[in-house]
């Protein structure tokens, strides 16, 4: 598939073995690797580097912070609606 992460690979050791970006993406998109005591809100510090988010943040951090904190959201969503309606 076109997913940025394989959420099956290393799943049994996700808490210790997965990168923060992989945990966030797999938990949000596949409901895997969240962990029983996972605090998804702590996966990214959405205030760190906020002034330079467009250049400095990973796609995963942007997505997480926009979805969960309404920070660093693109002004325009190019996937929303038909181009004719823009």
Coordinates of C-alpha atoms in Angstrom, one line a residue:
X1 CA 0.0 0.0 0.0
X2 CA 0.9 3.6 0.1
X3 CA 0.9 4.0 3.9
X4 CA 3.9 5.7 5.3
X5 CA 4.4 3.1 8.0
X6 CA 3.9 -0.7 8.2
X7 CA 1.8 -0.9 11.4
X8 CA 2.2 -4.7 11.6
X9 CA 6.0 -4.7 11.7
X10 CA 7.2 -4.6 15.3
X11 CA 3.7 -4.3 16.7
X12 CA 4.4 -6.5 19.7
X13 CA 7.1 -4.1 20.8
X14 CA 5.5 -0.9 19.6
X15 CA 5.9 1.1 22.9
X16 CA 9.6 0.6 23.0
X17 CA 10.5 0.0 19.4
X18 CA 8.5 2.4 17.3
X19 CA 9.4 6.0 16.5
X20 CA 7.0 8.7 17.9
X21 CA 5.8 9.5 14.3
X22 CA 5.0 5.8 13.6
X23 CA 3.1 5.5 16.9
X24 CA 1.0 8.6 16.2
X25 CA 0.3 7.6 12.6
X26 CA -0.6 4.0 13.3
X27 CA -2.7 4.8 16.3
X28 CA -4.6 7.5 14.5
X29 CA -5.0 5.7 11.1
X30 CA -5.0 2.0 11.9
X31 CA -5.8 1.9 15.6
X32 CA -2.6 -0.1 16.2
X33 CA 0.2 0.6 18.6
X34 CA -1.8 2.9 20.8
X35 CA -0.9 0.9 23.9
X36 CA -3.2 0.4 26.8
X37 CA -1.8 3.3 28.7
X38 CA -0.9 5.4 25.7
X39 CA -1.4 9.1 25.9
X40 CA -1.7 10.1 22.3
X41 CA -1.8 13.8 23.2
X42 CA 1.8 13.4 24.5
X43 CA 3.2 11.9 21.2
X44 CA 4.1 15.3 19.9
X45 CA 4.8 18.7 21.5
X46 CA 2.7 20.9 19.3
X47 CA 4.1 24.1 20.8
X48 CA 7.7 23.2 20.1
X49 CA 8.8 24.7 16.8
X50 CA 5.3 26.1 16.1
X51 CA 6.7 29.3 14.7
X52 CA 8.5 27.3 11.9
X53 CA 6.1 24.4 11.5
X54 CA 5.9 24.5 7.7
X55 CA 9.6 24.0 7.2
X56 CA 10.5 22.2 10.4
X57 CA 7.8 19.6 11.2
X58 CA 7.3 16.1 9.8
X59 CA 4.1 15.4 8.0
X60 CA 3.1 13.1 10.9
X61 CA 3.5 15.9 13.4
X62 CA 1.6 18.4 11.2
X63 CA -1.3 16.0 10.8
X64 CA -1.3 15.1 14.5
X65 CA -1.2 18.7 15.7
X66 CA -3.8 19.9 13.3
X67 CA -6.2 17.0 14.1
X68 CA -5.7 17.0 17.8
X69 CA -4.7 20.6 18.7
X70 CA -6.0 22.6 15.7
X71 CA -2.5 23.9 15.3
X72 CA -0.4 24.1 12.2
X73 CA -3.3 23.4 9.9
X74 CA -2.9 24.3 6.2
X75 CA -5.0 27.3 5.3
X76 CA -6.4 25.4 2.3
X77 CA -7.3 21.7 2.1
X78 CA -6.6 20.7 -1.5
X79 CA -8.4 17.4 -0.9
X80 CA -11.6 19.1 0.1
X81 CA -14.4 19.4 -2.4
X82 CA -14.2 19.7 -6.2
X83 CA -11.7 22.0 -7.7
X84 CA -14.6 23.8 -9.5
X85 CA -16.0 24.9 -6.1
X86 CA -12.8 26.7 -5.0

